[in-house]
Every structure is written in structure tokens, then in C-alpha cells.
Amino acid sequence: MKKTIFFLLIFIAGHLYAQPPAASYNLISDSLAKRWDEAMPLGNGMLGALIWQKENKLRISLDRADLWDDRTAMDLSKFNFKFVQDHLVANDYDTVHQLGDWPYDNIAYPTKLPAGAIEFDMAKLGTVKKVSLDIARALCVTEFSNGIRFNCYVHATSNIGYFGFENISEDIIPQLIIPNYTVETNNNNDDSHSGEGLSVLGYKNGTVTKTANSILYHQPTYATHYYEILIRWKQFPNKNIIGEWAISNDKPAILAELNTASKEPTQWSSHAQWWKDFWNKSSVSIPDETLQKQYDLEMYKLGCVARKAAPAITLQAIWTADNGSLPPWKGDFHHDLNTELSYWPCYTGNHLQEGATYTDWLWKIRNENKNYTKQFFGVDGLAVPGVTSITGKAMGGWIQYSLSPSVSSWMAEHFYWQWKYSMDENFLATKAYPYLHDVATFIENITYLKDGKRAIALSSSPEYHDNDTNAWFVHFTNYDLSLYKFALSAAAEAATAMHKTEEANHWKNLLQQFPAFDINETGLTIAPGQNLDESHRHHAHLMAIYPLCQLDVNNADDKKIIDVSLNHLTTEGTRAWCGYSFTWLACIYARAKEADSAAKQLKIFANNFCSSNSFHLNGDQRGGEYSDFTYRPFTLEGNFAFAQGVHEMLLQSKKNYIEVFPAVPQSWMNVSFTKLRAEGAFLISAKKENGVATEVKIFSEKGGKLHIKLPFKTWVVKNISYKSVVMNDGGIATVQMQKGQTIIFENGYE
């Protein structure tokens, strides 16, 4: 009996518990990085830290996600969407540039702000022997040849950072390095696309107050706003020093006194438990070590930057450039792909709580965005600026994209996904459908009927023709069209689920009024009369393939469109691509079931477009092997699209079914995943051994009808009757599952 229970527990543990990343995939070096964008990254969604060496100092760059200068630069009372149309027709677009672009390019704010740094004199520490980042526990350790050990982490759930020295025989006093807000500098010499020196913000000098074991920094920013950094440290028994730090925003920084008698003065166990729970959500095992390591590092970074109550992920999130300048592109919220791609891995990766930080933030800024919709577009509904500050204010920039009417449709997909992957009826009723309803209302109001079909005054495709007047189109681009169609379809589906039949029919009827995608011998075009005729970094015209998934390669007609579109894309080459172009394309290739091509794009990204610490640097870091962009501005969306590229190779949620191992290279003989999530709130685990798929396990979180395309033709099923499985001609099995039920399909080995 005991033996039976033992083996049962092993089976349950193997089925329910994902594996943390292997120690071999930690970041390990024999020296500290000499650049901030190669540093060891730590974070908890609100606080961030980078561990590196600046000159002869061990440096902890400090950051807080909501440190912003949120002053308004662009005046929307001076122009609107109709104004843009009129001046475009009148060939007077310079006036539009002056109002829409000039403020972003010439006024420093709104912008993300750096916080400061802590430094230690390395002359007292000796020679570095090893630096390691344990991604399973989010702990950075620096070992010195004389036996001194430096530990550092940002607590997973408390907004406190900790550092400590072991085996140190003399006091080592931390130094707080404050940003240079008062002296004009030009520190953008690191090819990171950073902005001007911080003095352009016009802040007064901050004050630093020191005691024997603390440092407090108070920095006024704009109006009555300020932030503070507080550091405390103490000598502990056995030659140990432990310190803590916190950053506050618009309130005093507070830290409890460290207790030298406490067995756990740094809350380590609760921190470690959070990360254990994080890695238990899902895991992936693939035989390509380069891709496996990059994947684990991407999921680690996701755990660092997404947390309840924190703002959404910006371009650099909690790792603002530590080079004395404004961050690249002001560290803002870019919504023509950056924020959207950053949350892609949350859904299939079974990290819905992390994904909810995006929808929570979008909901928080909803009223600001609705006011913008009325002011700029002159209609009711919901539009979101393509470039925003932390409070959702429009920041301007290339207004074809920064003020595009289709931005909120892409954001609506995340509300839709949050509902479909969780099947949370309360979220559907209180947030998902209200958001989709408002976006659909805006689409109805901003478009009009012409010759029986919907039309729009101006359309665009990011960032095709850059900021030229030719970037505006008078017919729907495929980018805008696919987004509008998606939002209306999703609104209809959500309304149906809520038994709002009249509203659902309204959205369906409106959807039917939109034209078909523009397709010719090149496949999906940019817009009618405009093929993709150059290498271009943004795959906007292919949105219908991914992420909107309006075309399905398992449909013969759709497959032709997908194949032709991808063939044409490759003929234009990759010379004008950024790193995210490759990871997005990997997702598209996975949807096209071109497994080897998907893996190749991921490998190119990992090898050519990432820093030694795995940060996506946009440009080709191998001297332009694949792209003419060779600069190194750090942004996160390419990293997270990489993780989703792996997910898409292993598990896909289609319109009406789930597919297991849809795009796995034949050379990957042993592949498995545990608790990846599919639409319908199904958690799925699967194995491929010696080149053959052997098992698929499905756990139904909420109950419902499962439609799944299995990776084998013949099968046996466990935990339910064979007769309860209905198989159609396309190889899709249908099962009515109960809440909390698990079923297992095994290969029948025909």
C-alpha cells in the first residue's frame, strides 16, 4: 500500500510541477560587466537593479518603474485628426510635424527617469573570481579571490533591495551616486540611442543626508513631485555586512532597522518561495541549448518586470539606461508593437497574473484615453495613443503611429486573451467586454460607409515610409484592417458569451461591412497599391497571420496566402530589421508550420541581437551580419517575443481548437513542456521522445468543450471513456471536460 501511494505521488508530482531552469543556464562570468547594458539584472516589477563595474567601483544601478516626469509637452487642443487630414490634402504637412512631432523631439518630458546607484570601492574587495546570476532564485553573487562574497537581490514581493558581504574583515561603506540633474552633460557615447543629459529637465539639486549606517537622498523633480532613495546597512556576526535599499515616489522612503539577532533579516524565504511558485507555473525542455538558455532567461526577465500594482512594461521597464542621459526613446510606452509583444509569453506560458499587469494598467488609464479619443478624433469610444506617458497621455512623435486610430484594437487583444485563457467570467463582464465594447464603438464611429463598404479617412502601417507623407494611406492598410476586424469579432464573441445577443449581432453586422484583406501576387500587401517593396523591420502587414491569427495554415486557401506572403518577405531581406523582427517572424513561421525556419530566426536573435546578459539590443551585434542596424539601444519586446516563439512551436490556440507540437523541427528528438496554457483555460503537458510524440495531458481548469489536434494519428485515452472522444476528419478530437478533470492521450503507435 505504501509503495502504491509513493508511486502515485511521483506521478502527481511529475504531472503537476514544472521544472525550474537548470543551473547551467544561469548567467556566469569571470568578471563584472563593464557596461550597464551587460549587467546582471534583478527586479520585482516596481524596483530594478543592474550589477556591474564602473571604473574601479562595484555598482548597483537603481530604478523604479513609476519614476516619471509626466509634464505635458504636446498640446492636443491645437490640432486633431480632421486637422491632419485637411493639411495633408493641402500639402501643408510641415504644420502637422510642428504640432505632432516637434514636442517629442525637442522637449525632454514626458520621460522615464533614472534613480541613482550604489557603489563600493573594489580596492577593498580584491580581484573578482566569479559572477553568477541564479535565475531560479533571482540572486546575483559576486565571488572574490580572497574569499569575500557579495550577494544581491531585489525582493520578489516587498519593494526592498538587499546586498550583503560575507567574509569581509573591514568596514566597507556604500556610496550613493546621484543623477546629475544640474550640470549639462553629453553622456550618450555608448551607441545606446539615449537622449540628452538630465540637466535639460531643469531640476534643483537633491539633498543627501548621511548617518553612520544610512544615506537618504531627496530629489525634487517637477512641480511638487519628488523621489527618495534610502540605504541602510549593518555589521552582522561572522564578518558579514548586510544592507538594504528602497526608492519611494512622492512619499518619504522608509526602511525598518536591520535586526542583527534575526535569523532572516532579509526576508529570503518569502522571496525564494515566490520564485519557486513562478517557475512552477510552466516549463519547457528543448534540445537546442542556445534556445533553451535564451528562453529561460526571457522567462526570468518576465518575472522581474511584471508584477501586480506595477505599471506596464515600458521599453526598458525597470532597467533604465545608467549612462547619465535620458533613456532611449524616453523609456516610454510604445504601443505600435513594444508593449504588446512584451506580454505575448504570459498567456501560453501560464503567467496570467503577470499578463494582468498590462490590462490592469490599461484599465487604469482608460478615462484619460477616452478623453483623448473625444478630443483628437471627435467621437465616442476608446482609442489609445501609440506613444504614451505613464498616465496614458499622448506624447507625440511620428503621428501616423503615435496617434494612430488602430492602437486600442491591438491592446484589446490582451483583454480578449486574458479572458479566453482564463475563462474568468467576472473579468469578461467587468473589464474584457467593456473594453472591447468601447473599442468597437470607436471603430464604428471613426469609419464610414462608402459604396456599401466601410472606409476611413487616413490609415497607416507602422513604420512604413517612416515619417513621410507617403506613410498615410487613403484606403485601409492590412495592419489597420486586420486590427479593426479582430476587435469587432472579439467584441461579438464576448457579447455572445454574456448573452447580449443584440449587441453581438450588431458587431457581426458591422464586421461584414469591412472589405477583404488586400492580397496580390506578393501575398498580403501593405495597402491597396502598395506592396512590401523594401526590407522593413515591422511585420505589420502580416498581423492577420500573427498575432491576430485570422488565417490558419491548416486551411488550404489561407495556406496559399501565408506561403506567398512569407516568400515575398524573404526576398526583401533583413537588412532593415531590428532584433524583434526576427522573434516576431519566428512566431509567424511557427503558425505557418515551418519549424526549421522558426528555430533559425530564434537562433539569429539569440546570437546576433542580444547582449551577454541576454538583453535585446535592437541592432546586429556581430557587425551587421543580418542587419544594417548595428547600434545597441536596449528594449525588451524582442526578448519576450522570443519566449513566445518557443511557445508557438510547442502549442497553439487556434480559432476553434488547440494544436500540440505544431512546429517542432524533426531534428528535435526529445521535447517536452509542462503546464502550458491554451484558450479555454486548459493546462497542457506533452512529451516527444526519440522523435515520436508519446503523451499529451490536459487539465481543465474551468470545464468546457475541448477541441484538440493531437500529434499522433492513433491514440489511447486515460481517465475517460474512449467513446466520449469524438474525432473529426481533420484529426481534431473533441471531449466534454469537467472542471478540475485531467485526461491523458497516449500514442497508439499505429
XYZ file of C-alpha atoms in Angstrom, residues 26-715:
690
model
C 22.457 30.841 -15.225
C 24.416 33.892 -16.293
C 28.034 33.244 -15.266
C 31.165 35.285 -15.868
C 34.683 35.543 -14.501
C 34.391 39.323 -14.259
C 31.858 42.052 -13.685
C 30.389 43.629 -16.805
C 31.891 46.994 -17.730
C 28.692 48.339 -19.321
C 25.259 48.866 -17.801
C 23.516 47.025 -20.675
C 25.611 43.904 -19.994
C 24.967 43.950 -16.235
C 23.284 41.268 -14.139
C 19.571 42.233 -13.985
C 17.347 41.948 -10.907
C 13.830 43.186 -10.285
C 10.297 42.764 -8.962
C 8.155 44.760 -11.383
C 8.492 48.001 -9.422
C 12.167 48.063 -8.378
C 15.075 47.134 -10.616
C 18.828 46.753 -10.205
C 21.797 46.156 -12.505
C 25.050 44.760 -11.065
C 28.217 45.790 -12.919
C 31.573 47.543 -12.597
C 32.094 51.206 -13.403
C 35.752 52.117 -13.386
C 37.068 50.644 -10.096
C 33.677 50.504 -8.351
C 31.185 47.681 -7.940
C 27.964 49.380 -8.980
C 24.272 48.658 -8.369
C 22.204 50.776 -10.757
C 18.855 51.510 -9.122
C 15.498 52.022 -10.803
C 11.817 52.322 -10.007
C 9.122 51.745 -12.634
C 6.918 54.722 -11.797
C 9.660 57.373 -11.659
C 8.453 59.691 -14.407
C 8.428 63.320 -15.376
C 4.822 63.436 -16.556
C 4.615 67.039 -17.679
C 2.681 67.581 -20.899
C 4.638 68.618 -23.983
C 2.220 68.135 -26.891
C -0.849 70.387 -26.989
C -3.777 68.448 -28.467
C -6.020 71.495 -28.256
C -4.210 72.869 -31.317
C -4.939 70.065 -33.774
C -6.956 66.901 -34.303
C -7.468 64.047 -36.776
C -9.520 66.247 -39.122
C -6.783 68.901 -38.998
C -4.244 66.282 -40.093
C -6.470 65.197 -42.994
C -7.000 68.770 -44.180
C -3.322 69.709 -44.051
C -2.310 66.507 -45.785
C -4.690 67.314 -48.645
C -3.426 70.900 -48.718
C 0.183 69.671 -48.930
C 0.996 71.570 -45.744
C 2.270 68.729 -43.619
C 5.072 70.790 -42.069
C 2.464 72.353 -39.796
C 1.423 68.878 -38.662
C 5.058 67.954 -37.992
C 5.454 71.082 -35.895
C 2.480 70.274 -33.687
C 2.711 66.490 -33.525
C 6.404 65.617 -33.853
C 8.339 68.644 -32.654
C 7.387 68.361 -28.945
C 8.565 64.738 -28.730
C 11.846 65.530 -30.461
C 12.610 68.807 -28.717
C 11.065 68.788 -25.247
C 12.664 66.435 -22.738
C 9.467 65.426 -20.978
C 7.372 63.345 -20.532
C 10.094 60.791 -19.818
C 11.106 57.904 -17.605
C 13.704 58.927 -15.001
C 16.759 57.062 -13.716
C 17.025 56.858 -9.936
C 20.664 56.574 -8.890
C 23.270 53.977 -7.994
C 25.106 52.392 -5.072
C 28.853 51.875 -5.388
C 31.529 50.044 -3.401
C 35.271 50.620 -3.719
C 36.721 47.460 -5.279
C 40.155 48.273 -3.904
C 38.830 46.894 -0.607
C 37.356 43.804 -2.223
C 40.134 42.400 -4.354
C 40.007 40.554 -7.653
C 36.728 39.160 -8.966
C 36.801 35.389 -9.423
C 33.224 34.675 -10.490
C 29.926 36.500 -11.047
C 26.733 34.470 -11.288
C 23.051 35.186 -11.608
C 20.944 32.338 -10.246
C 17.772 32.787 -12.312
C 15.851 30.145 -10.379
C 16.097 32.306 -7.248
C 16.864 35.765 -8.699
C 20.111 36.069 -6.736
C 23.321 37.653 -8.006
C 26.557 36.529 -6.342
C 29.997 38.020 -6.908
C 32.905 35.975 -5.532
C 36.335 37.463 -4.958
C 39.619 35.586 -4.962
C 40.248 36.467 -1.296
C 37.054 34.697 -0.163
C 34.780 37.748 0.043
C 31.323 37.105 -1.353
C 28.865 39.817 -2.431
C 25.168 38.848 -2.581
C 22.430 40.973 -4.072
C 18.741 40.576 -4.837
C 15.539 42.588 -5.162
C 12.831 41.068 -3.011
C 10.103 39.451 -5.086
C 7.142 40.925 -3.212
C 8.484 43.717 -0.964
C 9.858 46.873 -2.552
C 13.257 46.447 -0.950
C 16.625 45.603 -2.439
C 19.221 43.731 -0.389
C 23.002 43.465 -0.580
C 25.454 41.692 1.649
C 29.146 40.926 2.075
C 30.387 37.678 3.570
C 33.883 37.034 4.936
C 34.825 40.695 4.960
C 37.308 41.818 7.611
C 36.878 45.601 7.379
C 34.003 48.024 7.052
C 33.006 48.844 3.513
C 30.795 51.901 3.232
C 28.358 52.150 0.319
C 28.403 55.349 -1.682
C 25.193 56.704 -3.177
C 25.730 58.059 -6.690
C 23.009 60.539 -7.594
C 21.952 61.567 -11.113
C 23.459 64.748 -12.474
C 20.329 66.854 -12.902
C 22.034 70.252 -12.695
C 25.181 70.159 -14.834
C 24.958 69.994 -18.619
C 26.483 66.762 -19.855
C 26.546 64.727 -23.026
C 26.999 61.115 -21.998
C 25.469 59.425 -24.997
C 28.693 57.845 -26.171
C 27.646 54.230 -25.746
C 25.669 53.827 -29.001
C 22.515 53.189 -26.980
C 20.335 55.828 -28.676
C 19.990 57.661 -25.359
C 18.694 61.200 -25.181
C 20.157 64.407 -23.831
C 21.834 64.871 -20.468
C 19.498 65.009 -17.468
C 20.080 68.727 -16.859
C 17.560 69.548 -19.616
C 14.811 68.652 -17.148
C 15.654 71.711 -15.061
C 15.521 70.096 -11.611
C 17.063 71.592 -8.482
C 19.889 69.866 -6.658
C 18.810 66.982 -4.497
C 19.948 66.685 -0.887
C 21.895 63.824 0.663
C 21.731 63.156 4.413
C 24.138 60.647 5.969
C 24.418 58.885 9.328
C 26.870 56.226 10.469
C 24.905 53.488 8.723
C 22.417 55.178 6.391
C 22.158 57.507 3.411
C 18.984 59.373 2.426
C 18.685 61.147 -0.921
C 15.774 63.525 -1.588
C 15.368 64.659 -5.208
C 12.755 67.259 -6.209
C 11.559 66.754 -9.780
C 8.798 68.874 -11.348
C 6.088 70.908 -9.603
C 5.767 69.413 -6.097
C 6.892 65.913 -7.062
C 9.965 64.188 -5.658
C 11.528 60.818 -5.018
C 13.813 59.459 -2.326
C 16.421 56.715 -2.034
C 17.220 55.302 1.378
C 20.125 52.915 2.118
C 20.784 51.215 5.461
C 23.483 48.707 6.397
C 24.809 46.945 9.485
C 27.683 44.770 10.613
C 26.461 41.244 11.409
C 28.298 38.428 13.223
C 30.885 36.271 11.430
C 32.347 39.063 9.301
C 29.123 39.796 7.435
C 27.652 43.117 6.351
C 24.031 43.323 5.223
C 22.388 46.333 3.600
C 19.007 47.255 2.211
C 17.695 49.988 -0.057
C 14.358 51.408 -1.130
C 13.122 54.031 -3.574
C 9.955 55.994 -2.874
C 7.915 58.169 -5.226
C 6.115 61.227 -3.860
C 6.393 59.966 -0.301
C 9.209 59.505 2.225
C 11.406 56.444 1.842
C 11.137 54.139 4.849
C 13.099 51.046 5.845
C 12.918 49.091 9.072
C 16.142 48.813 11.043
C 18.045 45.631 10.246
C 17.972 43.207 13.177
C 21.337 41.586 13.794
C 19.701 38.962 16.024
C 17.225 37.856 13.378
C 17.773 34.524 11.650
C 16.343 36.021 8.461
C 16.871 39.796 8.304
C 16.346 39.922 4.526
C 13.038 38.024 4.097
C 14.877 35.493 1.937
C 12.431 32.613 2.354
C 9.413 34.561 1.066
C 11.482 35.821 -1.873
C 12.665 32.333 -2.764
C 9.145 30.937 -2.418
C 7.748 33.481 -4.881
C 10.307 32.497 -7.486
C 9.698 28.811 -6.826
C 5.998 29.381 -7.452
C 6.785 31.407 -10.569
C 8.823 28.611 -12.151
C 6.200 26.055 -11.167
C 3.669 27.732 -13.453
C 5.172 26.092 -16.552
C 8.377 24.750 -18.034
C 9.779 23.898 -21.446
C 12.508 21.444 -22.426
C 14.021 21.650 -25.914
C 17.282 20.057 -27.153
C 18.840 23.245 -28.558
C 20.927 24.595 -25.664
C 21.243 28.107 -27.118
C 17.492 28.449 -27.453
C 16.779 26.767 -24.111
C 19.086 29.131 -22.240
C 17.694 32.196 -24.000
C 14.142 31.010 -23.273
C 14.821 30.543 -19.563
C 16.471 33.968 -19.393
C 13.465 35.552 -21.125
C 11.054 33.992 -18.650
C 13.326 35.112 -15.809
C 13.176 38.692 -17.100
C 9.397 38.422 -17.353
C 9.301 37.523 -13.669
C 11.476 40.550 -12.944
C 9.418 43.174 -14.789
C 5.751 42.178 -14.417
C 4.067 42.382 -11.034
C 0.637 43.266 -9.647
C 0.221 47.010 -8.957
C 3.312 47.902 -11.019
C 2.995 49.887 -14.260
C 3.000 48.089 -17.586
C 6.317 47.143 -19.186
C 7.915 50.124 -20.918
C 10.723 49.940 -23.468
C 13.315 49.215 -20.766
C 10.951 48.594 -17.813
C 12.928 48.705 -14.526
C 16.362 48.840 -16.155
C 16.582 52.448 -17.317
C 19.871 53.282 -19.012
C 22.524 54.158 -16.440
C 24.640 56.487 -18.560
C 23.745 59.939 -17.277
C 21.259 60.654 -20.048
C 17.582 60.381 -20.780
C 16.729 56.805 -21.760
C 16.336 55.701 -25.402
C 13.012 56.974 -26.762
C 12.398 58.446 -23.284
C 11.783 54.942 -21.931
C 8.140 55.427 -22.829
C 5.161 53.198 -23.552
C 5.327 52.382 -27.278
C 2.109 50.740 -28.430
C 2.765 50.077 -32.106
C 4.322 46.758 -31.012
C 6.545 47.171 -27.946
C 4.112 46.843 -25.064
C 2.024 44.279 -26.938
C 4.938 41.953 -27.733
C 6.222 42.244 -24.178
C 3.199 40.378 -22.856
C 2.955 37.691 -25.539
C 4.504 34.871 -23.443
C 2.202 35.437 -20.461
C -0.761 33.551 -21.896
C 0.613 30.307 -23.321
C 3.322 30.469 -20.652
C 0.642 30.244 -17.925
C 1.601 33.553 -16.334
C -1.790 35.258 -16.449
C -1.110 37.195 -13.264
C 1.954 38.769 -14.851
C -0.055 39.450 -18.014
C -2.754 41.170 -15.979
C -0.309 43.970 -15.134
C -0.873 45.152 -18.716
C -4.657 45.016 -18.718
C -4.756 46.487 -15.182
C -2.660 49.438 -16.319
C -4.707 49.930 -19.491
C -7.866 49.914 -17.405
C -6.333 52.470 -15.046
C -5.590 54.929 -17.881
C -8.896 54.259 -19.666
C -10.569 57.548 -18.732
C -7.531 59.537 -19.881
C -7.638 57.630 -23.175
C -11.382 58.205 -23.609
C -10.846 61.937 -23.160
C -8.111 61.784 -25.801
C -10.487 59.903 -28.124
C -13.070 62.647 -27.864
C -10.528 65.442 -28.163
C -8.394 64.189 -31.041
C -10.852 62.085 -33.045
C -14.031 63.885 -32.064
C -16.016 60.675 -31.451
C -17.107 58.445 -28.599
C -15.455 55.123 -27.835
C -11.902 54.241 -26.894
C -8.665 54.963 -28.716
C -5.208 54.859 -27.117
C -2.265 56.969 -28.288
C 0.539 54.929 -29.826
C 3.113 56.599 -27.565
C 2.082 57.462 -24.027
C 3.384 58.542 -20.669
C 2.762 56.548 -17.507
C -0.652 58.176 -17.056
C -1.725 57.486 -20.635
C -1.067 60.965 -22.015
C -0.274 61.274 -25.709
C 3.417 62.107 -26.170
C 3.503 62.593 -29.935
C 6.268 61.571 -32.268
C 5.607 60.282 -35.775
C 1.870 60.820 -35.543
C 0.943 58.250 -38.190
C 1.727 55.771 -35.411
C 1.799 57.780 -32.169
C -1.764 58.959 -32.856
C -2.936 56.037 -34.981
C -6.650 55.149 -34.695
C -5.992 51.389 -34.551
C -3.760 51.199 -31.457
C -6.526 50.320 -28.991
C -7.612 47.410 -31.198
C -4.253 45.721 -30.611
C -4.492 46.390 -26.881
C -7.986 44.921 -26.890
C -6.442 41.600 -27.913
C -4.829 41.374 -24.482
C -8.191 41.808 -22.765
C -9.543 39.118 -25.098
C -6.614 36.782 -24.358
C -6.849 37.367 -20.619
C -10.455 36.220 -20.816
C -10.008 33.328 -23.269
C -7.020 31.795 -21.492
C -8.612 32.121 -18.038
C -12.341 31.815 -18.868
C -12.857 34.223 -15.984
C -16.488 35.268 -16.285
C -16.078 38.166 -13.862
C -13.161 39.575 -15.871
C -15.228 39.180 -19.042
C -18.148 41.116 -17.564
C -16.252 43.839 -15.737
C -13.252 44.526 -17.986
C -12.846 42.484 -21.174
C -16.201 43.162 -22.773
C -16.477 46.798 -21.601
C -13.038 47.462 -23.130
C -13.878 45.618 -26.352
C -17.251 47.379 -26.496
C -15.638 50.806 -26.256
C -13.004 49.954 -28.881
C -15.660 48.560 -31.234
C -17.745 51.698 -30.691
C -14.770 53.838 -31.678
C -14.196 51.752 -34.820
C -17.821 52.237 -35.809
C -17.590 55.980 -35.242
C -14.229 56.609 -36.935
C -15.138 54.677 -40.098
C -17.956 55.347 -42.561
C -19.861 53.580 -45.312
C -18.773 54.195 -48.887
C -20.263 52.168 -51.742
C -21.561 49.651 -49.244
C -18.213 49.083 -47.515
C -16.541 50.670 -44.532
C -13.797 53.197 -45.209
C -11.562 55.522 -43.186
C -10.097 58.918 -43.977
C -6.481 58.007 -43.175
C -4.694 54.740 -42.458
C -1.063 53.765 -41.853
C 1.219 50.790 -41.302
C 3.971 51.107 -38.682
C 6.576 52.398 -39.581
C 6.334 52.077 -43.332
C 7.711 55.172 -45.126
C 8.786 56.354 -41.663
C 7.513 59.905 -41.112
C 6.923 60.872 -44.721
C 3.528 62.000 -46.007
C 3.520 58.775 -48.060
C 3.122 56.926 -44.772
C -0.557 57.923 -44.852
C -2.922 55.836 -46.978
C -6.468 56.696 -48.025
C -7.510 53.031 -48.007
C -7.202 50.590 -45.134
C -3.745 49.177 -44.672
C -3.795 45.473 -43.936
C -2.447 46.356 -40.495
C -5.370 48.603 -39.589
C -7.898 46.400 -41.332
C -6.829 43.246 -39.523
C -6.967 45.041 -36.178
C -10.415 46.509 -36.771
C -11.726 43.131 -37.887
C -10.227 41.418 -34.882
C -11.694 43.898 -32.379
C -15.187 43.618 -33.859
C -15.005 39.824 -33.988
C -13.786 39.662 -30.395
C -16.492 42.077 -29.241
C -19.129 39.904 -30.927
C -17.748 36.752 -29.298
C -17.611 38.354 -25.861
C -21.125 39.754 -26.195
C -22.384 36.309 -27.206
C -20.738 34.750 -24.151
C -22.582 37.278 -22.000
C -25.898 36.538 -23.779
C -26.031 40.073 -25.191
C -27.474 38.815 -28.478
C -28.494 42.187 -29.861
C -25.051 43.695 -29.276
C -23.317 40.611 -30.664
C -25.379 40.806 -33.854
C -24.588 44.496 -34.164
C -20.833 43.861 -34.064
C -21.180 40.956 -36.503
C -23.128 43.083 -38.967
C -20.580 45.882 -38.668
C -17.767 43.385 -39.286
C -19.392 42.278 -42.529
C -19.171 45.849 -43.830
C -15.357 45.826 -43.854
C -13.518 44.876 -47.047
C -11.388 41.779 -47.519
C -7.636 41.881 -46.935
C -5.689 43.277 -49.860
C -3.857 40.352 -51.487
C -1.982 40.049 -54.778
C 0.885 38.030 -56.229
C 3.099 39.137 -53.305
C 0.580 37.904 -50.746
C -0.617 40.327 -48.091
C 0.274 43.862 -49.186
C 0.950 46.923 -47.092
C -2.167 48.565 -48.558
C -4.015 48.649 -51.879
C -1.459 49.826 -54.434
C 1.465 49.415 -52.036
C 3.370 46.139 -51.892
C 6.075 45.455 -49.363
C 8.829 46.717 -51.641
C 11.699 47.128 -49.213
C 13.223 45.441 -46.199
C 11.159 46.622 -43.248
C 11.513 45.982 -39.517
C 7.799 45.904 -38.628
C 5.755 42.963 -39.939
C 2.537 44.957 -39.651
C 1.037 43.716 -42.906
C 1.230 40.123 -41.597
C -0.859 40.758 -38.466
C -3.584 38.505 -39.868
C -1.140 35.584 -39.624
C 0.208 36.506 -36.206
C -0.696 37.680 -33.611
C -4.323 38.068 -34.702
C -4.416 34.512 -36.151
C -7.154 35.306 -38.675
C -5.513 32.967 -41.191
C -4.941 29.286 -40.408
C -2.324 27.262 -42.282
C -4.493 24.163 -41.874
C -6.970 25.822 -44.249
C -5.810 25.322 -47.858
C -6.779 28.811 -49.069
C -5.200 30.514 -46.082
C -2.045 28.438 -46.515
C -1.528 29.801 -50.037
C -1.731 33.370 -48.750
C 0.637 32.645 -45.876
C 3.207 30.878 -48.058
C 3.260 33.577 -50.743
C 3.481 36.344 -48.135
C 6.437 34.712 -46.390
C 8.218 34.005 -49.663
C 7.920 37.652 -50.636
C 9.069 38.813 -47.200
C 12.274 36.835 -47.545
C 13.004 38.292 -50.987
C 13.158 41.782 -49.489
C 15.776 40.623 -46.993
C 16.573 41.539 -43.407
C 18.937 44.499 -43.794
C 16.466 46.982 -42.238
C 15.368 44.671 -39.435
C 15.752 45.012 -35.675
C 16.068 42.122 -33.259
C 12.337 41.930 -32.601
C 11.745 41.442 -36.339
C 13.359 38.000 -36.087
C 11.473 36.856 -32.994
C 8.140 38.064 -34.379
C 8.908 36.236 -37.614
C 9.647 33.087 -35.608
C 6.064 33.242 -34.303
C 4.771 33.724 -37.846
C 6.843 30.802 -39.138
C 5.528 28.646 -36.299
C 1.981 29.480 -37.359
C 2.973 28.554 -40.918
C 4.291 25.226 -39.574
C 7.765 25.981 -40.909
C 9.544 24.669 -37.845
C 13.147 24.891 -39.036
C 12.649 28.469 -40.198
C 11.123 29.424 -36.856
C 14.059 27.917 -34.965
C 16.516 29.661 -37.291
C 15.014 33.103 -36.563
C 15.248 32.471 -32.840
C 18.864 31.382 -33.166
C 19.741 34.519 -35.165
C 18.179 36.685 -32.467
C 19.988 34.951 -29.615
C 23.361 35.010 -31.345
C 23.304 38.404 -33.065
C 20.915 40.772 -31.330
C 21.470 40.195 -27.631
C 23.995 41.413 -25.119
C 25.983 38.987 -22.991
C 23.310 39.316 -20.285
C 20.555 38.400 -22.820
C 19.185 41.963 -23.244
C 17.781 42.679 -26.714
C 19.945 45.472 -28.159
C 17.950 46.048 -31.372
C 20.983 46.157 -33.659
C 23.134 43.334 -35.025
C 25.991 42.961 -32.537
C 28.067 40.862 -34.947
C 28.935 43.781 -37.164
C 25.878 43.717 -39.383
C 25.732 40.054 -40.390
C 21.958 40.174 -40.807
C 21.029 43.849 -40.398
C 22.421 47.250 -41.241
C 21.337 48.379 -37.771
C 24.388 47.817 -35.591
C 23.636 50.193 -32.704
C 22.661 48.895 -29.244
C 19.564 50.524 -27.724
C 18.110 48.112 -25.191
C 14.377 47.345 -25.393
C 12.521 44.312 -24.044
C 9.859 43.403 -26.614
C 12.243 41.329 -28.730
C 13.172 39.254 -25.674
C 9.599 38.391 -24.810
C 8.616 37.700 -28.413
C 11.455 35.145 -28.361
C 9.807 33.268 -25.497
C 6.507 33.294 -27.332
C 8.237 31.993 -30.459
C 9.209 28.901 -28.474
C 5.658 28.565 -27.141
C 4.183 28.806 -30.639
C 6.397 25.942 -31.808
C 5.095 23.739 -28.983
C 1.434 24.674 -28.509
C -1.021 26.839 -30.426
C -4.534 28.029 -29.683
C -6.392 28.403 -32.988
C -9.850 29.865 -33.609
C -11.699 26.720 -32.580
C -9.082 24.220 -31.448
C -5.719 23.619 -29.810
C -2.735 22.065 -31.593
C 0.106 20.236 -29.831
C 3.646 20.251 -31.302
C 2.527 22.154 -34.424
C 6.005 23.359 -35.444
C 8.753 21.262 -33.861
C 11.835 20.589 -36.026
C 12.313 16.917 -36.873
C 15.852 17.174 -35.530
C 14.466 17.918 -32.050
C 14.219 14.304 -30.919
C 13.331 14.921 -27.267
C 10.966 17.775 -26.450
C 8.544 18.331 -23.608
C 6.559 21.004 -21.885
C 4.608 21.153 -18.652
C 1.500 23.212 -17.924
C 1.480 25.493 -20.910
C -1.914 27.175 -21.131
C -4.355 27.160 -24.036
C -7.519 29.098 -24.719
C -10.411 27.624 -22.784
C -8.359 27.505 -19.540
C -6.761 24.165 -20.395
C -3.315 23.376 -18.955
C -1.428 21.042 -21.258
C 1.701 18.953 -20.833
C 3.234 16.871 -23.628
C 6.276 14.754 -24.477
C 8.175 13.852 -27.617
C 10.727 11.070 -27.069
C 13.204 9.737 -29.630
C 11.490 11.757 -32.330
C 7.975 10.490 -31.541
C 5.211 12.289 -29.639
C 4.225 9.938 -26.825
C 1.831 11.677 -24.484
C -0.491 14.671 -24.076
C -2.044 15.541 -20.688
C -4.867 18.048 -20.387
C -6.147 19.583 -17.160
C -9.380 21.576 -17.410
C -9.323 24.492 -15.011
C -12.908 25.620 -15.634
C -14.535 22.767 -17.551
C -15.862 23.031 -21.084
C -15.560 21.509 -24.502
C -12.010 20.654 -25.555
C -11.093 20.600 -29.249
C -7.511 19.395 -29.684
C -5.387 18.345 -32.660
C -3.152 15.600 -31.338
C 0.426 14.974 -32.553
C -0.299 11.313 -33.324
C -2.871 9.585 -35.538
C -3.790 6.697 -33.261
C -4.174 7.009 -29.540
